[in-house]
Amino acid sequence: MQRIETLGRHYGAFLTLCGTVAGALTFGVMCLVVANAVMRYGFNRPIAGTLELTEGALPFMIFLSLALTQFHGGHIKVVLLTQALSPALARAAKVFAMLLGAVLFAWAAYAGWLMAVKSFAMGELERGSIRFPIWPVKFAVFFGLMLLSIQFFLDAIYCALGGNLDEPSQEVTP
Amino acid sequence: MSSLLIGGIGVGGLFVLILLGVNVMVALGTVGALGLAAIVGTTGATAMLGTVFFDTTHSFHFSVIPLFLLMGFFAMRAGLGEDLFEATTRWFGNLRGGLAISTTLGAAAFGAASGSSVGTATVFTKLALPQMLSRGYDKSLASASIAIAGTLAVMIPPSALVVVYGILTDSSIGSLLIAGFIPGIVFAIILCGAIWITVWRKPELAPIEVQTFTLREKLSSLRLAGPLVLIIILIVSGLYLGIFTPTEAGGVGAFTTLILAVIRHRGFKGVELKKTLLETIQTSAMIFGILICALVFSKFLALSGVANTVGGYLVGLDVNRWVIVLLVSLIYLALGMMMDAPALLAITLPITHPVMMDLGFDPIWFGIYVVLLVEIGAVTPPVGINCFVVQSASEGRVKLEEVFKGLVPFVLAGFAMLILLCVFPQIALFLPETMR
Amino acid sequence: AGLAGEAAAETYKWITFKPQGAGDAQAVTTQWLVDEFAARTGGEHKIEVFWGGSVAKTREIPEALAAGVGDFGDVITPYFPDMMPLNNAVGFFIPQPMGTAEVGHFIENLHATYPEFKQELADHNLYAFGFRPLEAYGLLCTKPVNSLADMAGLRVRSYGFAYPKLIEAMGATPVSIATSETYEALQRSIVDCTPIGPALARGWKYDEVAKYYIEVPLGASFGHLLAMNLDSYNNMDAETQAVVDQLGRDYLVEYARVLDEDAARVRDLWTGDLGVEVIDFPVAELYDLIDDAGIQGVRAEWIEKANAAGLPADEIVKSLSFAE
Ligand code: NA
Ligand code: NA
């Protein structure tokens, strides 16, 4: 139990690092979008590649933070039935829920991997007002989905060993 | 097994998983992917999983979601909520129920700048709840007025939830954002009316304020509220006059609130930039996670034929189209008791949106109508996210039952607003139509 | 049992990004094709259409089709220059002299003459039975443009891989904008012009906010492949395959007819209520631009890929060049 907790903490620190990169990108995109609007109105010279760069950045922003959100227990779940279950059954339901997440996102990560490899093999390019390879963006999708699958798996083990995951009352939604 | 049967099993399976406490994103994705596999094989399902995650996020348009959220978080850091509450308290504080009314108006204005219903409810629970309770306000009235006021953030632009509707239905996001402006203000006024009627019937719920402010103090409070009002004008007029696109509105809004936050904290240190950015990206990731998994589910639903069949059934009913509106509303209110807003939109829109379009309703109008419906769901028990947030942010001052108990007049106010939107669709359509 | 060899009635799935109610040449002729298929197979087989991207959005269609999520689908070729470079031949050559029907027959001939074109699609488990070129494009602008000199400093909506260089060569600024955002971009002077033809300009309602159509002869572009999952095609009996292939050829004729009607109707509307002014453009100025290094660079890219695939590129591109 202690080992899985330590592992979980280290993994969480790594996810926070990924999230910080995503956060920095978000900040960068904000600056780019504002600068582009200012350059367009002020100087009739929009910044070439604003659209392509923003578009390319969003998957990084999302997929570098997806697992961190699960780490903090922020994905929406509903607890109606489980509250009425016996503790053992409730735990089993929780482990099942986490394993389902692990399997789904492992599947999705595998699918993302296939897509990224294909894109790399054909040297797929973003061809707009600026050009750059698109496959790193696709690998980011794969990477984020894999991180999320692992986080669900860790949560499942932690829960099966008797750990208590956060209840959803703290969650933030739009 | 026929596709239709597989679709039916999928819909049932989705609800079972959700009730079992599987998180909504995982439930939608699992049922969607397995359903696709059952209809077109695992290769097909894998191909869809491969493309949908990249395709949905590789988009300039959708970068508006993190930018709106960033704006809301910066607004909180800039203390815009506090300033606004202070200003509205000085003006309306000594009416009966005035503190609750000023909370509603403050939340409406703050919510205008923030795209987050829950965020607004959190801020005002921290700000207004202790004040109301210390002045003898009824716990139910105080907490419920905050929970419902949070929903105004979603009606008044900018709003992440409205963007979610736009993405799921391919509607013009610019028009949708503008469309929410007048309904948001009207709903704020109706909520104030509901508070006023409640305390008029039971004066003991809200003691009269003793502290009064001089005109000078009142006027000086306007200066506090000034920056926020400026930002709202900037965003709404920028969108309305076509100075910038929704994405740019998000960028400019976030940038401006960041500057205000920096000014307030005299430097970057107090802004807690890293923490703010981490909060923003996590909320964004959560919304996209739900959105994408909902798209997987909706692809499955489309391919199974269930969406067409249910939709066809509704359209084929030989009744007045407003009866269909009533049916659709009841479905949302029922499901809204159990689900929160983005998930609810994601699950239902693939079916309801084509039906409403077939019946000749305007996609922008339906967007505003349905957002109001799911926001009513955000306060109704047993799953009322806003109420959870108010309760947990109250640090033990109120119980969940007390929040729910106070909501009756506000849910009725929500129904009044729904009816108003049906009778006068122009409330939502006037601005987007003149924009064209 | 005992039914071997007898074709079972099949319902094929057609996945498309097109909304059913669009009512334009693409949507109308898709329905025509579906009806014809049922009629020509004597009601034996039919096609069920999943409209409006409900199953797969534009950029998902090739993958979805290849994996058998659908049996039929329309692939917007210019979105996949790296996946199917050869089939994108026309897209690398803007401007070029051919109109809609000519471009369609050009691609049809390439598929008939050089097996490399079919092979490129077969590598992705796809088969093209028909070709849907787009209409001939000009420039739709929010201000009058009478010559190349007027283009200087204008912001022009750009997409794909050939337009950025062409727009730069014109002395204008390319701005990348999604099709769905172009209406707002024109209205808000985020862009001044967009390359488009009359029918599509009406379809997207761009002509509500941009009132000058400049007859810059950019040529018809290609376009959409009417594609099938290769396995689904191979699993059809020879008779049904023949029906599909003939339908593909007939489709081009029917589509070109509907599109021409549509374009003529829109031009009528323009002179009437919509008040869109059509302006002639000194075409020689455009031809002179083609030697521009940027434009030639894009063309060389395709020629190189075609040569590498063992195709006589120089022979093929003759049709894509303006006669000197
Ligand atoms: Na808002
Ligand atoms: Na609820």
mmCIF file of N, CA, C and O and ligand atoms in Angstrom, chain B residues 333-340 374-385 404, ligand 2:
data_model
loop_
_atom_site.group_PDB
_atom_site.id
_atom_site.type_symbol
_atom_site.label_atom_id
_atom_site.label_comp_id
_atom_site.label_asym_id
_atom_site.label_seq_id
_atom_site.Cartn_x
_atom_site.Cartn_y
_atom_site.Cartn_z
ATOM 1 N N LEU B 333 -35.182 18.274 -17.832
ATOM 2 C CA LEU B 333 -35.336 18.520 -16.398
ATOM 3 C C LEU B 333 -35.164 17.215 -15.621
ATOM 4 O O LEU B 333 -34.528 17.191 -14.560
ATOM 5 N N ALA B 334 -35.679 16.116 -16.190
ATOM 6 C CA ALA B 334 -35.551 14.827 -15.514
ATOM 7 C C ALA B 334 -34.086 14.386 -15.479
ATOM 8 O O ALA B 334 -33.546 14.038 -14.429
ATOM 9 N N LEU B 335 -33.439 14.415 -16.657
ATOM 10 C CA LEU B 335 -32.039 14.002 -16.699
ATOM 11 C C LEU B 335 -31.148 14.973 -15.937
ATOM 12 O O LEU B 335 -30.154 14.584 -15.332
ATOM 13 N N GLY B 336 -31.545 16.250 -15.952
ATOM 14 C CA GLY B 336 -30.762 17.284 -15.269
ATOM 15 C C GLY B 336 -30.696 17.061 -13.773
ATOM 16 O O GLY B 336 -29.797 17.554 -13.103
ATOM 17 N N MET B 337 -31.664 16.310 -13.240
ATOM 18 C CA MET B 337 -31.599 15.993 -11.811
ATOM 19 C C MET B 337 -30.398 15.111 -11.522
ATOM 20 O O MET B 337 -29.842 15.142 -10.443
ATOM 21 N N MET B 338 -30.003 14.290 -12.523
ATOM 22 C CA MET B 338 -28.955 13.305 -12.273
ATOM 23 C C MET B 338 -27.611 13.647 -12.878
ATOM 24 O O MET B 338 -26.612 13.033 -12.558
ATOM 25 N N MET B 339 -27.589 14.584 -13.802
ATOM 26 C CA MET B 339 -26.358 14.787 -14.559
ATOM 27 C C MET B 339 -25.973 16.243 -14.536
ATOM 28 O O MET B 339 -26.790 17.111 -14.343
ATOM 29 N N ASP B 340 -24.686 16.504 -14.776
ATOM 30 C CA ASP B 340 -24.333 17.914 -14.827
ATOM 31 C C ASP B 340 -24.298 18.397 -16.272
ATOM 32 O O ASP B 340 -24.430 17.619 -17.213
ATOM 33 N N VAL B 374 -30.389 23.033 -18.823
ATOM 34 C CA VAL B 374 -29.379 22.246 -18.119
ATOM 35 C C VAL B 374 -28.838 22.995 -16.906
ATOM 36 O O VAL B 374 -28.409 22.387 -15.937
ATOM 37 N N GLU B 375 -28.894 24.322 -16.946
ATOM 38 C CA GLU B 375 -28.432 25.074 -15.781
ATOM 39 C C GLU B 375 -29.432 24.967 -14.619
ATOM 40 O O GLU B 375 -29.048 24.999 -13.463
ATOM 41 N N ILE B 376 -30.699 24.847 -14.950
ATOM 42 C CA ILE B 376 -31.667 24.563 -13.887
ATOM 43 C C ILE B 376 -31.319 23.206 -13.269
ATOM 44 O O ILE B 376 -31.345 23.019 -12.057
ATOM 45 N N GLY B 377 -30.930 22.268 -14.154
ATOM 46 C CA GLY B 377 -30.484 20.963 -13.676
ATOM 47 C C GLY B 377 -29.272 21.050 -12.763
ATOM 48 O O GLY B 377 -29.076 20.198 -11.900
ATOM 49 N N ALA B 378 -28.460 22.074 -12.947
ATOM 50 C CA ALA B 378 -27.249 22.210 -12.126
ATOM 51 C C ALA B 378 -27.550 22.562 -10.679
ATOM 52 O O ALA B 378 -26.659 22.517 -9.835
ATOM 53 N N VAL B 379 -28.801 22.940 -10.380
ATOM 54 C CA VAL B 379 -29.132 23.244 -8.987
ATOM 55 C C VAL B 379 -30.139 22.259 -8.386
ATOM 56 O O VAL B 379 -30.379 22.279 -7.181
ATOM 57 N N THR B 380 -30.726 21.400 -9.220
ATOM 58 C CA THR B 380 -31.752 20.511 -8.673
ATOM 59 C C THR B 380 -31.143 19.261 -8.046
ATOM 60 O O THR B 380 -30.139 18.767 -8.524
ATOM 61 N N PRO B 381 -31.724 18.759 -6.956
ATOM 62 C CA PRO B 381 -31.239 17.542 -6.341
ATOM 63 C C PRO B 381 -31.605 16.329 -7.191
ATOM 64 O O PRO B 381 -32.517 16.439 -8.001
ATOM 65 N N PRO B 382 -30.974 15.182 -7.029
ATOM 66 C CA PRO B 382 -29.884 14.958 -6.076
ATOM 67 C C PRO B 382 -28.515 15.420 -6.582
ATOM 68 O O PRO B 382 -27.645 15.684 -5.762
ATOM 69 N N VAL B 383 -28.319 15.497 -7.902
ATOM 70 C CA VAL B 383 -27.021 15.946 -8.389
ATOM 71 C C VAL B 383 -27.131 17.392 -8.843
ATOM 72 O O VAL B 383 -27.499 17.668 -9.978
ATOM 73 N N GLY B 384 -26.860 18.301 -7.957
ATOM 74 C CA GLY B 384 -26.865 19.711 -8.301
ATOM 75 C C GLY B 384 -25.481 20.257 -8.029
ATOM 76 O O GLY B 384 -25.153 20.633 -6.906
ATOM 77 N N ILE B 385 -24.671 20.270 -9.083
ATOM 78 C CA ILE B 385 -23.250 20.595 -8.905
ATOM 79 C C ILE B 385 -23.068 21.929 -8.186
ATOM 80 O O ILE B 385 -22.267 22.045 -7.260
ATOM 81 N N PHE B 404 -30.755 23.014 -0.989
ATOM 82 C CA PHE B 404 -31.822 22.512 -1.866
ATOM 83 C C PHE B 404 -33.180 23.094 -1.474
ATOM 84 O O PHE B 404 -33.993 23.436 -2.329
HETATM 85 NA NA NA D 2 -29.366 18.324 -11.004
#
